[in-house]
PDB file of C-alpha atoms in Angstrom:
ATOM      1  CA  LEU K 181      61.655-220.640 122.668  1.00  0.00           C
ATOM      2  CA  GLU K 182      57.740-219.558 122.861  1.00  0.00           C
ATOM      3  CA  GLN K 183      55.574-218.852 119.899  1.00  0.00           C
ATOM      4  CA  LEU K 184      54.025-215.774 120.171  1.00  0.00           C
ATOM      5  CA  CYS K 185      51.781-215.690 117.142  1.00  0.00           C
ATOM      6  CA  SER K 186      51.685-216.822 113.551  1.00  0.00           C
ATOM      7  CA  ILE K 187      51.115-214.736 110.356  1.00  0.00           C
ATOM      8  CA  SER K 188      51.183-215.501 106.884  1.00  0.00           C
ATOM      9  CA  ASP K 189      51.917-212.942 104.013  1.00  0.00           C
ATOM     10  CA  THR K 190      51.044-212.979 100.362  1.00  0.00           C
ATOM     11  CA  VAL K 191      54.814-212.580  99.594  1.00  0.00           C
ATOM     12  CA  ARG K 192      57.603-214.614 101.041  1.00  0.00           C
ATOM     13  CA  ILE K 193      59.107-213.269 103.848  1.00  0.00           C
ATOM     14  CA  LYS K 194      62.899-212.751 103.375  1.00  0.00           C
ATOM     15  CA  SER K 195      64.137-212.228 106.883  1.00  0.00           C
ATOM     16  CA  GLY K 196      63.537-210.538 110.305  1.00  0.00           C
ATOM     17  CA  ALA K 197      64.923-209.003 113.514  1.00  0.00           C
ATOM     18  CA  TRP K 198      63.763-208.042 116.982  1.00  0.00           C
ATOM     19  CA  ASP K 199      63.696-204.430 117.802  1.00  0.00           C
ATOM     20  CA  VAL K 200      66.519-204.316 120.476  1.00  0.00           C
ATOM     21  CA  SER K 201      66.245-200.537 121.229  1.00  0.00           C
ATOM     22  CA  PRO K 202      65.354-199.555 124.950  1.00  0.00           C
ATOM     23  CA  THR K 203      61.668-198.636 123.753  1.00  0.00           C
ATOM     24  CA  GLY K 204      61.605-201.761 121.428  1.00  0.00           C
ATOM     25  CA  GLY K 205      63.360-205.044 122.402  1.00  0.00           C
ATOM     26  CA  THR K 206      62.296-208.655 122.711  1.00  0.00           C
ATOM     27  CA  ALA K 207      60.661-207.235 126.168  1.00  0.00           C
ATOM     28  CA  SER K 208      58.215-205.380 124.040  1.00  0.00           C
ATOM     29  CA  ASN K 209      57.674-207.748 121.310  1.00  0.00           C
ATOM     30  CA  LEU K 210      58.295-205.763 118.319  1.00  0.00           C
ATOM     31  CA  PHE K 211      59.488-207.881 115.412  1.00  0.00           C
ATOM     32  CA  ILE K 212      60.516-206.287 112.071  1.00  0.00           C
ATOM     33  CA  TYR K 213      60.652-208.367 108.897  1.00  0.00           C
ATOM     34  CA  THR K 214      61.189-207.923 105.141  1.00  0.00           C
ATOM     35  CA  THR K 215      59.674-209.359 102.032  1.00  0.00           C
ATOM     36  CA  LEU K 216      60.786-208.847  98.476  1.00  0.00           C
ATOM     37  CA  HIS K 217      59.588-204.959  98.406  1.00  0.00           C
ATOM     38  CA  HIS K 218      58.763-203.992 101.809  1.00  0.00           C
ATOM     39  CA  VAL K 219      59.715-203.718 105.622  1.00  0.00           C
ATOM     40  CA  LYS K 220      56.753-204.775 107.698  1.00  0.00           C
ATOM     41  CA  TYR K 221      56.307-205.402 111.637  1.00  0.00           C
ATOM     42  CA  CYS K 222      54.381-208.073 113.590  1.00  0.00           C
ATOM     43  CA  LEU K 223      53.147-207.804 117.166  1.00  0.00           C
ATOM     44  CA  PRO K 224      52.208-210.631 119.515  1.00  0.00           C
ATOM     45  CA  THR K 225      48.506-209.927 119.119  1.00  0.00           C
ATOM     46  CA  GLY K 226      48.977-210.856 115.174  1.00  0.00           C
ATOM     47  CA  ASP K 227      48.626-207.253 114.015  1.00  0.00           C
ATOM     48  CA  THR K 228      50.932-206.605 111.264  1.00  0.00           C
ATOM     49  CA  GLY K 229      51.508-203.440 109.112  1.00  0.00           C
ATOM     50  CA  THR K 230      53.883-201.931 106.409  1.00  0.00           C
ATOM     51  CA  ILE K 231      56.599-199.674 107.605  1.00  0.00           C
ATOM     52  CA  ARG K 232      57.964-198.738 104.257  1.00  0.00           C
ATOM     53  CA  THR K 233      58.471-199.710 100.536  1.00  0.00           C
ATOM     54  CA  LEU K 234      61.892-201.076  99.383  1.00  0.00           C
ATOM     55  CA  ASP K 235      63.474-200.438  95.877  1.00  0.00           C
ATOM     56  CA  ASN K 236      65.674-203.649  96.325  1.00  0.00           C
ATOM     57  CA  PRO K 237      65.468-206.556  98.448  1.00  0.00           C
ATOM     58  CA  VAL K 238      67.305-206.442 102.007  1.00  0.00           C
ATOM     59  CA  TYR K 239      67.920-208.943 104.676  1.00  0.00           C
ATOM     60  CA  ALA K 240      67.583-207.543 108.198  1.00  0.00           C
ATOM     61  CA  THR K 241      70.340-208.235 110.795  1.00  0.00           C
ATOM     62  CA  ARG K 242      69.381-205.910 113.604  1.00  0.00           C
ATOM     63  CA  VAL K 243      66.847-203.130 114.350  1.00  0.00           C
ATOM     64  CA  SER K 244      67.328-200.436 116.818  1.00  0.00           C
ATOM     65  CA  LYS K 245      65.621-197.413 117.456  1.00  0.00           C
ATOM     66  CA  ASP K 246      64.512-196.424 113.979  1.00  0.00           C
ATOM     67  CA  GLU K 247      67.257-198.040 112.073  1.00  0.00           C
ATOM     68  CA  LEU K 248      67.311-201.314 110.046  1.00  0.00           C
ATOM     69  CA  PHE K 249      70.786-202.765 109.808  1.00  0.00           C
ATOM     70  CA  CYS K 250      70.645-205.040 106.925  1.00  0.00           C
ATOM     71  CA  LEU K 251      72.546-206.601 104.092  1.00  0.00           C
ATOM     72  CA  ASP K 252      71.638-206.093 100.226  1.00  0.00           C
ATOM     73  CA  ARG K 253      71.734-208.717  97.517  1.00  0.00           C
ATOM     74  CA  GLU K 254      75.746-207.962  97.097  1.00  0.00           C
ATOM     75  CA  ALA K 255      76.158-208.662 100.710  1.00  0.00           C
ATOM     76  CA  ARG K 256      76.957-205.244 101.425  1.00  0.00           C
ATOM     77  CA  SER K 257      75.976-203.944 104.943  1.00  0.00           C
ATOM     78  CA  ARG K 258      73.206-201.076 104.860  1.00  0.00           C
ATOM     79  CA  VAL K 259      71.289-199.018 107.311  1.00  0.00           C
ATOM     80  CA  LEU K 260      67.683-197.983 106.449  1.00  0.00           C
ATOM     81  CA  THR K 261      65.645-195.445 108.322  1.00  0.00           C
ATOM     82  CA  ILE K 262      62.507-196.723 109.437  1.00  0.00           C
ATOM     83  CA  ASP K 263      59.574-195.310 111.206  1.00  0.00           C
ATOM     84  CA  CYS K 264      58.017-197.587 113.780  1.00  0.00           C
ATOM     85  CA  THR K 265      55.651-195.132 115.438  1.00  0.00           C
ATOM     86  CA  GLU K 266      52.442-196.972 114.517  1.00  0.00           C
ATOM     87  CA  ALA K 267      53.748-200.315 115.585  1.00  0.00           C
ATOM     88  CA  LYS K 268      54.831-198.880 118.817  1.00  0.00           C
ATOM     89  CA  PHE K 269      51.464-197.031 119.316  1.00  0.00           C
ATOM     90  CA  LYS K 270      49.744-200.315 118.716  1.00  0.00           C
ATOM     91  CA  LEU K 271      52.146-202.453 120.895  1.00  0.00           C
ATOM     92  CA  ALA K 272      51.740-199.755 123.845  1.00  0.00           C
ATOM     93  CA  LEU K 273      47.809-200.077 123.236  1.00  0.00           C
ATOM     94  CA  ALA K 274      47.940-203.953 123.518  1.00  0.00           C
ATOM     95  CA  ASN K 275      50.285-203.711 126.707  1.00  0.00           C
ATOM     96  CA  LYS K 276      47.911-201.168 128.359  1.00  0.00           C
ATOM     97  CA  LYS K 277      50.382-198.427 128.463  1.00  0.00           C
ATOM     98  CA  TYR K 278      47.913-195.681 128.226  1.00  0.00           C
ATOM     99  CA  GLY K 279      50.274-192.844 129.313  1.00  0.00           C
ATOM    100  CA  GLN K 280      52.427-193.709 126.395  1.00  0.00           C
ATOM    101  CA  VAL K 281      49.536-193.976 124.159  1.00  0.00           C
ATOM    102  CA  MET K 282      48.268-190.531 125.107  1.00  0.00           C
ATOM    103  CA  HIS K 283      51.876-189.162 124.509  1.00  0.00           C
ATOM    104  CA  MET K 284      52.010-190.485 121.215  1.00  0.00           C
ATOM    105  CA  VAL K 285      48.662-189.191 120.414  1.00  0.00           C
ATOM    106  CA  LYS K 286      49.778-185.718 121.344  1.00  0.00           C
ATOM    107  CA  HIS K 287      53.201-185.598 120.071  1.00  0.00           C
ATOM    108  CA  SER K 288      53.422-187.765 116.806  1.00  0.00           C
ATOM    109  CA  ARG K 289      52.093-187.741 113.428  1.00  0.00           C
ATOM    110  CA  LEU K 290      49.597-190.575 113.701  1.00  0.00           C
ATOM    111  CA  CYS K 291      46.475-189.788 112.118  1.00  0.00           C
ATOM    112  CA  GLY K 292      43.926-191.077 109.505  1.00  0.00           C
ATOM    113  CA  ARG K 293      40.744-193.266 109.432  1.00  0.00           C
ATOM    114  CA  ALA K 294      42.783-196.391 109.699  1.00  0.00           C
ATOM    115  CA  ILE K 295      44.083-195.415 113.302  1.00  0.00           C
ATOM    116  CA  VAL K 296      40.621-194.410 114.376  1.00  0.00           C
ATOM    117  CA  ALA K 297      39.069-197.650 112.764  1.00  0.00           C
ATOM    118  CA  TYR K 298      41.856-199.835 114.626  1.00  0.00           C
ATOM    119  CA  LEU K 299      41.185-198.207 117.746  1.00  0.00           C
ATOM    120  CA  GLN K 300      37.466-198.489 117.521  1.00  0.00           C
ATOM    121  CA  SER K 301      37.917-202.314 116.325  1.00  0.00           C
ATOM    122  CA  LYS K 302      40.124-202.932 119.533  1.00  0.00           C
ATOM    123  CA  GLY K 303      37.692-201.424 121.889  1.00  0.00           C
ATOM    124  CA  PHE K 304      39.186-197.906 122.517  1.00  0.00           C
ATOM    125  CA  PRO K 305      36.885-195.340 121.375  1.00  0.00           C
ATOM    126  CA  GLU K 306      38.090-192.963 124.032  1.00  0.00           C
ATOM    127  CA  VAL K 307      41.649-192.809 122.535  1.00  0.00           C
ATOM    128  CA  ALA K 308      40.040-192.660 118.761  1.00  0.00           C
ATOM    129  CA  LEU K 309      38.115-189.410 120.136  1.00  0.00           C
ATOM    130  CA  HIS K 310      41.429-187.567 120.385  1.00  0.00           C
ATOM    131  CA  PHE K 311      42.080-188.097 116.724  1.00  0.00           C
ATOM    132  CA  VAL K 312      38.887-186.997 115.371  1.00  0.00           C
ATOM    133  CA  ARG K 313      37.811-183.380 114.458  1.00  0.00           C
ATOM    134  CA  ASP K 314      34.488-184.492 112.255  1.00  0.00           C
ATOM    135  CA  PRO K 315      31.562-183.588 114.527  1.00  0.00           C
ATOM    136  CA  GLN K 316      29.645-186.618 113.276  1.00  0.00           C
ATOM    137  CA  THR K 317      32.337-188.913 113.935  1.00  0.00           C
ATOM    138  CA  ARG K 318      33.090-187.432 117.264  1.00  0.00           C
ATOM    139  CA  PHE K 319      29.582-187.626 118.290  1.00  0.00           C
ATOM    140  CA  ARG K 320      29.419-191.223 117.505  1.00  0.00           C
ATOM    141  CA  LEU K 321      32.858-192.007 119.352  1.00  0.00           C
ATOM    142  CA  ALA K 322      31.681-190.010 122.369  1.00  0.00           C
ATOM    143  CA  LEU K 323      28.565-192.137 122.447  1.00  0.00           C
ATOM    144  CA  ALA K 324      30.525-195.366 122.211  1.00  0.00           C
ATOM    145  CA  CYS K 325      32.892-194.430 125.159  1.00  0.00           C
ATOM    146  CA  GLY K 326      30.115-192.870 127.087  1.00  0.00           C
ATOM    147  CA  ASN K 327      31.554-189.091 127.141  1.00  0.00           C
ATOM    148  CA  ILE K 328      28.425-187.317 127.329  1.00  0.00           C
ATOM    149  CA  GLU K 329      30.161-184.011 127.501  1.00  0.00           C
ATOM    150  CA  ALA K 330      32.093-184.547 124.225  1.00  0.00           C
ATOM    151  CA  ALA K 331      28.741-185.702 122.619  1.00  0.00           C
ATOM    152  CA  MET K 332      27.081-182.559 123.768  1.00  0.00           C
ATOM    153  CA  GLU K 333      29.927-180.371 122.282  1.00  0.00           C
ATOM    154  CA  SER K 334      29.661-182.523 118.864  1.00  0.00           C
ATOM    155  CA  ALA K 335      25.799-182.053 119.074  1.00  0.00           C
ATOM    156  CA  PHE K 336      25.997-178.319 119.191  1.00  0.00           C
ATOM    157  CA  ALA K 337      28.586-178.433 116.610  1.00  0.00           C
ATOM    158  CA  LEU K 338      26.455-180.531 114.213  1.00  0.00           C
ATOM    159  CA  GLU K 339      23.326-178.196 115.181  1.00  0.00           C
ATOM    160  CA  GLN K 340      25.137-175.202 114.184  1.00  0.00           C
ATOM    161  CA  GLN K 341      26.529-176.907 111.017  1.00  0.00           C
ATOM    162  CA  GLN K 342      23.311-178.135 109.661  1.00  0.00           C
ATOM    163  CA  GLY K 343      20.637-175.865 111.332  1.00  0.00           C
ATOM    164  CA  SER K 344      17.754-177.327 113.378  1.00  0.00           C
ATOM    165  CA  ASP K 345      16.659-179.702 110.609  1.00  0.00           C
ATOM    166  CA  GLY K 346      15.598-183.190 111.324  1.00  0.00           C
ATOM    167  CA  LYS K 347      19.289-184.772 111.528  1.00  0.00           C
ATOM    168  CA  ALA K 348      20.045-182.242 114.410  1.00  0.00           C
ATOM    169  CA  ARG K 349      17.053-183.356 116.202  1.00  0.00           C
ATOM    170  CA  ASP K 350      18.033-187.043 115.778  1.00  0.00           C
ATOM    171  CA  VAL K 351      21.377-186.438 117.187  1.00  0.00           C
ATOM    172  CA  TRP K 352      20.061-184.573 120.297  1.00  0.00           C
ATOM    173  CA  GLY K 353      17.363-187.477 120.543  1.00  0.00           C
ATOM    174  CA  GLU K 354      20.163-190.159 120.469  1.00  0.00           C
ATOM    175  CA  LEU K 355      22.114-188.140 123.155  1.00  0.00           C
ATOM    176  CA  GLY K 356      19.004-188.060 125.415  1.00  0.00           C
ATOM    177  CA  ALA K 357      18.542-191.727 124.982  1.00  0.00           C
ATOM    178  CA  GLU K 358      22.131-192.470 125.817  1.00  0.00           C
ATOM    179  CA  ALA K 359      22.162-190.224 129.013  1.00  0.00           C
TER     180      ALA K 359
END
């Protein structure tokens, strides 16, 4: 056996299972685990996240597609629906499967500041650019990834929003320095 990563959680880990679906599986290294109140995921990069909250503790026996097969405290078999989109997105990003990443950007419900911050922290501002509509944030991301055209579009939008005051001139100055 090979240790892929080591994590610690604030609450004791109850159980865990590898995702064995064709898009998950040990080949993709998606590990799903449970704590007293949550179903969480872990990636070989050490990234973890919460998938869902639990009313009662369960013990994972298998994960396939978006289903967690588990036992409850009375040893009854249960199947819980889980949404592993965020985990699979981060896994595809870590594995440099950019086609899959862009497909998920366009067709899934991934959004929010957390995903944008994650993408920036991992060095993918060009992917984060697809999530953002705010002109100021788009401008910063466009500059970070060297996308001058997107930065110009955002600068125009900011100029229309703010008028030709000092802030708009600052944006154009930054853009000129970057170009």
